[in-house]
Short mmCIF file of C-alpha atoms in Angstrom, two decimals:
data_model
loop_
_atom_site.label_atom_id
_atom_site.label_comp_id
_atom_site.label_asym_id
_atom_site.label_seq_id
_atom_site.Cartn_x
_atom_site.Cartn_y
_atom_site.Cartn_z
CA MET A 1498 0.00 0.00 0.00
CA THR A 1499 1.39 3.38 -0.98
CA GLN A 1500 1.96 5.68 1.98
CA LYS A 1501 0.05 8.95 2.00
CA PRO A 1502 2.24 11.99 1.38
CA TYR A 1503 2.91 14.45 4.15
CA ARG A 1504 0.86 17.64 4.08
CA LEU A 1505 2.79 20.88 4.52
CA TYR A 1506 0.72 23.90 5.50
CA GLY A 1507 2.69 27.05 4.84
CA SER A 1508 3.36 29.89 2.45
CA GLU A 1509 5.96 31.09 -0.02
CA VAL A 1510 6.41 34.27 2.04
CA SER A 1511 7.12 32.27 5.22
CA LEU A 1512 10.74 32.04 6.35
CA PHE A 1513 10.38 28.72 8.18
CA THR A 1514 8.18 27.14 5.51
CA GLY A 1515 11.07 27.77 3.14
CA LYS A 1516 13.40 25.89 5.46
CA VAL A 1517 11.13 22.83 5.71
CA ARG A 1518 10.23 22.80 2.01
CA ALA A 1519 13.89 22.80 0.98
CA TYR A 1520 14.58 19.92 3.36
CA LEU A 1521 11.66 17.85 2.07
CA ARG A 1522 12.78 18.30 -1.51
CA TRP A 1523 16.39 17.38 -0.83
CA LYS A 1524 15.35 14.40 1.29
CA ASN A 1525 12.98 13.34 -1.51
CA ILE A 1526 10.09 12.89 0.93
CA PRO A 1527 6.68 12.91 -0.80
CA PHE A 1528 4.59 15.88 0.32
CA ALA A 1529 1.79 18.11 -0.83
CA GLU A 1530 1.92 21.80 0.05
CA HIS A 1531 -1.26 23.59 1.03
CA LEU A 1532 -1.57 27.35 1.18
CA SER A 1533 -2.27 28.64 4.69
CA ASP A 1534 -5.16 30.93 3.83
CA ALA A 1535 -7.71 32.19 6.37
CA GLN A 1536 -9.86 29.07 6.05
CA THR A 1537 -6.88 26.77 6.58
CA TYR A 1538 -5.89 28.60 9.75
CA LYS A 1539 -9.45 28.36 11.06
CA GLU A 1540 -10.19 24.76 10.14
CA ILE A 1541 -6.82 23.01 10.33
CA ILE A 1542 -3.92 24.90 11.91
CA VAL A 1543 -5.51 26.40 15.01
CA PRO A 1544 -7.54 23.27 15.89
CA ARG A 1545 -4.43 21.10 15.58
CA VAL A 1546 -1.80 23.38 17.11
CA GLY A 1547 -3.78 25.75 19.31
CA PHE A 1548 -2.49 28.99 17.82
CA PRO A 1549 -1.91 30.46 14.34
CA VAL A 1550 1.54 29.50 13.07
CA ILE A 1551 3.25 28.06 10.00
CA PRO A 1552 4.69 25.74 8.92
CA VAL A 1553 2.58 22.86 10.19
CA MET A 1554 3.10 19.33 8.94
CA VAL A 1555 0.50 16.58 9.01
CA GLY A 1556 1.92 13.09 8.61
CA PRO A 1557 0.62 9.97 6.86
CA ASP A 1558 -1.02 8.79 10.10
CA ASP A 1559 -2.65 12.20 10.67
CA GLU A 1560 -0.13 13.21 13.33
CA THR A 1561 0.70 16.92 13.61
CA LEU A 1562 4.22 18.34 13.67
CA GLN A 1563 5.01 22.01 14.33
CA ASP A 1564 8.25 24.05 14.46
CA SER A 1565 10.69 23.76 11.59
CA THR A 1566 13.51 22.31 13.69
CA ASP A 1567 11.27 19.71 15.33
CA ILE A 1568 9.76 18.80 11.95
CA ILE A 1569 13.18 18.24 10.39
CA ASP A 1570 14.50 16.27 13.36
CA GLU A 1571 11.45 13.99 13.39
CA LEU A 1572 11.74 13.38 9.65
CA GLU A 1573 15.45 12.66 10.03
CA ARG A 1574 14.54 10.05 12.63
CA ARG A 1575 11.94 8.49 10.38
CA HIS A 1576 13.71 8.61 7.03
CA GLY A 1577 17.31 7.90 7.96
CA GLU A 1578 20.37 8.29 5.78
CA PRO A 1579 21.78 10.28 4.19
CA SER A 1580 21.65 12.63 7.14
CA ILE A 1581 21.89 16.41 7.00
CA TYR A 1582 23.82 16.28 10.29
CA PRO A 1583 27.57 15.74 9.86
CA SER A 1584 28.87 12.92 12.04
CA SER A 1585 32.26 14.50 12.77
CA PRO A 1586 32.49 16.90 15.73
CA ARG A 1587 33.77 20.16 14.23
CA GLN A 1588 31.45 20.06 11.24
CA ARG A 1589 28.46 19.05 13.35
CA LEU A 1590 29.01 21.83 15.88
CA ALA A 1591 29.56 24.41 13.13
CA ALA A 1592 26.43 23.25 11.27
CA LEU A 1593 24.33 23.55 14.43
CA LEU A 1594 25.75 27.01 15.12
CA LEU A 1595 24.92 28.18 11.61
CA GLU A 1596 21.36 26.90 11.95
CA VAL A 1597 21.00 29.17 14.99
CA PHE A 1598 22.57 32.05 13.05
CA GLY A 1599 20.15 31.60 10.16
CA ASP A 1600 17.01 30.97 12.17
CA GLU A 1601 17.55 33.47 14.95
CA TRP A 1602 19.85 36.22 13.65
CA LEU A 1603 19.37 36.61 9.91
CA VAL A 1604 15.72 37.26 10.73
CA ILE A 1605 16.85 40.81 11.59
CA PRO A 1606 17.88 41.80 8.04
CA ALA A 1607 15.11 39.61 6.61
CA MET A 1608 12.42 41.57 8.45
CA HIS A 1609 14.15 44.93 7.98
CA TYR A 1610 14.41 44.61 4.21
CA ARG A 1611 10.93 43.13 3.83
CA TRP A 1612 9.14 45.92 5.68
CA HIS A 1613 11.37 48.84 4.76
CA TYR A 1614 12.13 48.01 1.10
CA ASN A 1615 9.38 45.59 -0.06
CA ARG A 1616 6.38 46.68 2.02
CA ASP A 1617 3.85 47.41 -0.76
CA TRP A 1618 4.67 44.18 -2.58
CA VAL A 1619 4.48 41.98 0.52
CA ILE A 1620 1.17 43.51 1.60
CA ARG A 1621 -0.30 42.43 -1.72
CA GLU A 1622 1.27 38.98 -1.27
CA PHE A 1623 -0.23 38.65 2.21
CA GLY A 1624 -3.65 39.55 0.85
CA ARG A 1625 -3.39 37.19 -2.10
CA MET A 1626 -2.37 34.28 0.11
CA ASN A 1627 -4.91 35.01 2.83
CA MET A 1628 -7.83 35.42 0.38
CA PRO A 1629 -6.74 33.76 -2.89
CA ASP A 1630 -10.21 33.93 -4.48
CA ALA A 1631 -11.04 37.51 -3.49
CA ARG A 1632 -10.99 40.61 -5.69
CA PRO A 1633 -7.70 42.58 -5.76
CA GLU A 1634 -9.11 45.40 -3.62
CA GLU A 1635 -10.29 42.88 -1.02
CA GLN A 1636 -6.89 41.20 -1.03
CA LEU A 1637 -5.20 44.56 -0.50
CA GLU A 1638 -7.45 45.31 2.47
CA ALA A 1639 -6.75 41.88 3.97
CA GLY A 1640 -3.02 42.34 3.40
CA GLU A 1641 -3.06 45.70 5.18
CA LYS A 1642 -4.76 44.12 8.19
CA ARG A 1643 -2.23 41.29 8.38
CA ALA A 1644 0.77 43.54 7.80
CA GLY A 1645 0.63 45.48 11.05
CA PRO A 1646 1.99 42.88 13.49
CA PHE A 1647 4.70 41.76 11.07
CA ALA A 1648 5.87 45.30 10.32
CA ASN A 1649 5.97 45.98 14.05
CA ALA A 1650 8.00 42.80 14.55
CA ALA A 1651 10.69 44.24 12.27
CA LEU A 1652 11.10 47.07 14.78
CA LEU A 1653 10.97 44.79 17.83
CA LEU A 1654 13.70 42.59 16.35
CA GLY A 1655 15.97 45.63 16.06
CA GLY A 1656 15.11 47.23 12.73
CA THR A 1657 14.57 50.74 14.10
CA PRO A 1658 15.61 53.69 11.90
CA ASP A 1659 18.82 54.30 13.84
CA MET A 1660 19.94 50.72 13.07
CA HIS A 1661 19.07 50.54 9.36
CA ARG A 1662 22.53 51.34 8.04
CA ALA A 1663 24.25 48.98 10.48
CA ILE A 1664 21.86 46.12 9.64
CA GLU A 1665 22.47 46.63 5.92
CA THR A 1666 26.25 46.85 6.30
CA ALA A 1667 26.33 43.67 8.40
CA TYR A 1668 24.05 41.82 5.99
CA GLU A 1669 26.07 42.83 2.95
CA GLY A 1670 29.25 41.74 4.73
CA PHE A 1671 27.65 38.35 5.39
CA LEU A 1672 26.52 38.09 1.74
CA ASP A 1673 30.07 38.79 0.58
CA GLU A 1674 31.47 36.14 2.93
CA LEU A 1675 28.95 33.48 1.88
CA ASP A 1676 29.44 34.33 -1.80
CA ALA A 1677 33.20 33.85 -1.43
CA HIS A 1678 32.66 30.48 0.27
CA LEU A 1679 30.28 29.32 -2.47
CA ALA A 1680 32.92 30.06 -5.07
CA VAL A 1681 34.73 27.02 -3.65
CA HIS A 1682 32.02 24.71 -2.29
CA PRO A 1683 28.40 24.21 -3.41
CA TYR A 1684 27.16 23.96 0.21
CA LEU A 1685 28.57 24.86 3.61
CA PHE A 1686 30.50 21.64 4.20
CA GLY A 1687 30.96 20.08 0.79
CA THR A 1688 28.59 18.63 -1.80
CA ARG A 1689 25.77 17.76 0.64
CA PRO A 1690 23.60 20.36 2.39
CA SER A 1691 23.71 20.33 6.19
CA ILE A 1692 21.35 21.54 8.89
CA GLY A 1693 23.36 24.77 8.70
CA ASP A 1694 22.39 25.22 5.04
CA PHE A 1695 18.75 24.65 5.94
CA GLY A 1696 19.00 27.21 8.74
CA LEU A 1697 20.30 29.81 6.30
CA ILE A 1698 17.85 29.06 3.50
CA GLY A 1699 14.76 30.24 5.40
CA PRO A 1700 15.60 33.96 5.48
CA LEU A 1701 17.71 33.88 2.34
CA TYR A 1702 14.92 32.40 0.22
CA ALA A 1703 11.56 33.55 1.56
CA HIS A 1704 12.62 37.14 2.27
CA GLN A 1705 15.93 38.00 0.67
CA TYR A 1706 15.66 36.10 -2.63
CA ARG A 1707 11.93 36.10 -3.27
CA ASP A 1708 11.05 39.66 -2.19
CA PRO A 1709 11.70 41.80 -5.29
CA TRP A 1710 14.06 44.55 -4.08
CA THR A 1711 16.24 42.23 -2.02
CA GLY A 1712 16.17 39.50 -4.65
CA ASP A 1713 17.58 41.90 -7.21
CA HIS A 1714 20.13 43.08 -4.65
CA MET A 1715 21.25 39.49 -3.94
CA ARG A 1716 21.58 38.54 -7.59
CA LYS A 1717 23.71 41.61 -8.30
CA ARG A 1718 25.91 41.63 -5.19
CA ALA A 1719 26.20 37.90 -4.44
CA PRO A 1720 25.21 35.88 -7.53
CA ARG A 1721 26.64 32.64 -6.13
CA VAL A 1722 24.39 33.01 -3.07
CA ALA A 1723 21.40 33.38 -5.40
CA GLN A 1724 22.47 30.23 -7.24
CA TRP A 1725 22.83 28.39 -3.91
CA VAL A 1726 19.28 29.47 -2.98
CA GLU A 1727 18.07 28.00 -6.26
CA ARG A 1728 19.94 24.73 -5.61
CA MET A 1729 18.49 24.53 -2.13
CA GLN A 1730 14.94 25.13 -3.35
CA GLN A 1731 15.20 22.83 -6.37
CA PRO A 1732 17.98 20.33 -5.57
CA PRO A 1733 19.50 18.97 -8.78
CA GLN A 1734 20.31 15.63 -7.12
CA PRO A 1735 18.25 14.84 -4.01
CA LEU A 1736 19.90 12.58 -1.42
CA ASP A 1737 23.28 13.05 -3.09
CA GLY A 1738 26.61 14.49 -2.00
CA GLU A 1739 29.11 14.14 0.81
CA PHE A 1740 30.47 16.24 3.62
CA LEU A 1741 34.15 17.14 3.36
CA PRO A 1742 36.50 14.42 4.63
CA HIS A 1743 38.61 14.58 7.78
CA ASP A 1744 36.16 16.89 9.60
CA GLU A 1745 37.42 19.81 7.52
CA ILE A 1746 36.05 23.27 8.17
CA PRO A 1747 36.71 25.34 5.05
CA GLU A 1748 38.75 28.48 5.64
CA THR A 1749 36.03 30.35 3.74
CA LEU A 1750 33.50 29.55 6.50
CA LEU A 1751 35.58 31.07 9.29
CA PRO A 1752 34.52 34.69 8.62
CA ILE A 1753 30.84 33.70 8.92
CA LEU A 1754 31.42 31.85 12.19
CA GLN A 1755 33.44 34.82 13.44
CA ARG A 1756 30.53 37.08 12.53
CA MET A 1757 28.12 34.95 14.53
CA MET A 1758 30.38 35.01 17.59
CA ARG A 1759 30.84 38.77 17.28
CA GLU A 1760 27.24 39.76 16.59
CA GLN A 1761 24.88 37.13 17.96
CA LEU A 1762 26.63 35.35 20.82
CA PRO A 1763 26.72 38.40 23.16
CA VAL A 1764 22.95 38.77 22.65
CA LEU A 1765 22.41 35.10 23.48
CA ALA A 1766 24.61 35.37 26.58
CA ASP A 1767 22.63 38.32 27.88
CA SER A 1768 19.36 36.57 26.97
CA ALA A 1769 20.44 33.61 29.12
CA ARG A 1770 21.16 35.87 32.09
CA GLN A 1771 17.85 37.67 31.64
CA LEU A 1772 15.86 34.43 31.33
CA SER A 1773 17.49 32.90 34.41
CA ALA A 1774 16.54 36.00 36.39
CA TRP A 1775 13.01 36.01 34.95
CA LEU A 1776 12.44 32.36 35.88
CA ALA A 1777 13.64 33.02 39.44
CA GLU A 1778 11.31 36.01 39.75
CA HIS A 1779 8.26 34.35 38.14
CA PRO A 1780 8.07 30.79 39.52
CA GLY A 1781 5.33 28.74 37.94
CA GLU A 1782 4.45 31.38 35.33
CA ARG A 1783 4.38 30.66 31.63
CA VAL A 1784 7.34 32.24 29.80
CA PRO A 1785 6.12 34.81 27.24
CA ARG A 1786 7.58 35.07 23.74
CA ALA A 1787 9.55 38.16 24.83
CA ILE A 1788 10.74 39.06 28.33
CA GLY A 1789 11.81 42.65 27.80
CA MET A 1790 14.32 44.56 25.72
CA HIS A 1791 18.10 44.64 25.64
CA ASP A 1792 20.99 46.08 23.66
CA PHE A 1793 22.59 44.59 20.57
CA THR A 1794 25.47 45.93 18.49
CA LEU A 1795 26.13 45.75 14.76
CA GLU A 1796 29.01 47.49 13.00
CA GLY A 1797 29.70 49.66 16.05
CA GLN A 1798 26.08 50.86 16.30
CA THR A 1799 24.01 49.86 19.34
CA GLY A 1800 20.25 49.43 19.25
CA GLN A 1801 17.56 47.64 21.21
CA ARG A 1802 15.58 44.51 20.49
CA ILE A 1803 13.31 42.08 22.30
CA ILE A 1804 14.73 39.28 24.43
CA ARG A 1805 13.52 36.04 22.84
CA PRO A 1806 13.76 32.94 25.09
CA TYR A 1807 13.11 30.66 22.12
CA SER A 1808 16.55 31.54 20.72
CA LEU A 1809 18.08 29.93 23.80
CA TRP A 1810 16.26 26.67 23.08
CA MET A 1811 17.87 26.72 19.66
CA LEU A 1812 21.33 27.42 21.12
CA GLN A 1813 20.75 24.69 23.72
CA ARG A 1814 20.83 22.13 20.92
CA VAL A 1815 24.41 23.21 20.18
CA ARG A 1816 25.38 23.37 23.85
CA ASP A 1817 23.95 19.90 24.51
CA TYR A 1818 26.04 18.47 21.67
CA TYR A 1819 29.15 20.32 22.84
CA ARG A 1820 28.83 18.80 26.33
CA THR A 1821 28.84 15.28 24.89
CA LEU A 1822 32.32 15.75 23.42
CA GLU A 1823 35.36 14.40 25.24
CA GLY A 1824 39.05 13.95 24.71
CA ALA A 1825 40.40 14.61 21.22
CA GLU A 1826 36.96 15.57 19.88
CA ARG A 1827 36.53 18.26 22.55
CA GLU A 1828 40.05 19.52 21.88
CA ALA A 1829 39.40 19.76 18.12
CA VAL A 1830 36.17 21.67 18.65
CA ASN A 1831 37.76 23.99 21.21
CA ALA A 1832 40.54 24.78 18.74
CA LEU A 1833 37.90 25.74 16.16
CA LEU A 1834 36.07 27.90 18.69
CA GLN A 1835 39.30 29.67 19.61
CA GLN A 1836 39.93 30.27 15.91
CA VAL A 1837 36.58 32.02 15.41
CA GLY A 1838 36.43 34.01 18.65
CA GLY A 1839 34.13 31.51 20.34
CA GLU A 1840 35.50 31.73 23.87
CA GLY A 1841 32.12 33.06 24.95
CA PHE A 1842 30.50 29.86 23.72
CA GLN A 1843 32.96 27.74 25.70
CA GLN A 1844 32.25 29.74 28.85
CA PHE A 1845 28.55 30.24 28.21
CA GLU A 1846 26.40 30.41 31.35
CA ASP A 1847 23.40 28.27 30.47
CA PRO A 1848 19.95 28.99 31.86
CA PRO A 1849 17.97 26.08 33.33
CA HIS A 1850 17.47 23.35 30.76
CA LEU A 1851 14.64 24.32 28.45
CA LEU A 1852 11.80 22.65 26.59
CA ARG A 1853 10.08 24.27 23.65
CA ASP A 1854 6.60 25.48 24.60
CA GLY A 1855 4.78 26.65 21.50
CA LEU A 1856 6.62 29.77 20.33
CA SER A 1857 8.45 30.16 23.64
CA VAL A 1858 10.07 27.85 26.20
CA LYS A 1859 9.61 26.42 29.66
CA ALA A 1860 12.11 25.15 32.17
CA ASN A 1861 12.51 21.37 32.04
CA GLY A 1862 10.36 19.99 34.84
CA ALA A 1863 7.92 22.91 34.89
CA ASP A 1864 4.25 22.11 34.56
#
């Protein structure tokens, strides 16, 4: 009996749908994608998940999966080799770090460019996807209604006017670094995409490639990144390729890892301190999606953004793996971390162990 395909509820404009879709295509897993219009949210997503969110995956046995990282990890468990997780310690740690960088940091330029360069276009897209059968003027009205929270999120994530130039300079620096790497390797760690590639593809496809102004910008400034996006979205050879031998970390990846340690890690370290304090002060309370505001710095410019506990759950995946390493493997990884300015990762003060709780977290053991 032929197994039913998975059902993916999402949208082309959705960052995390782009991540899951690319994975499904490379893994050659049969799936049917369904547009998350207003009716789908009302009749399928909210009843199954409890809140409006995409992507949502429904499996062959009608089970529901939510959260792009959890979806991918469950499908890796079910569908086996070839894995998108390198087995060697330096590559695996670096791939996990770059997933966090893509998911939780590149969202800043993704949201900034979308709402400050592509706003009119994306409002029409939101309306078209929310009400695909409506008249254009009705779609525009629906898009305007949906746009407000997302446009505000761009500001909450750090995209305030005083930070625009710094965000753009940092993003263009990252584009240049990734473009230089892709001149040598088709993916981050060789000829097979890793979980790090899938972390990067979400913002780099759904926002930065597909949105018109930023897509044109990418193709002109970093054409090899645009070609990588196309490979990731339409893999020429699913299930093919290898990671580099001997646990090699390409020299061309070091500037990107250095960027993460310089830009994102201090924010994560402060988030951990703030969350630990919040949990001590609010015993038994559910952790909200944001627990205040704090500073972040890009290109010498300091702004403010929300403190997102969920980002620490993502980093915890990397920290948990790091703690399993011993002996020569730990030494090899520590040497890499020293090379990229990752002393703060080695000395990171973890909050209590976390479980994902919807779009936020809860301390392991909390009700």
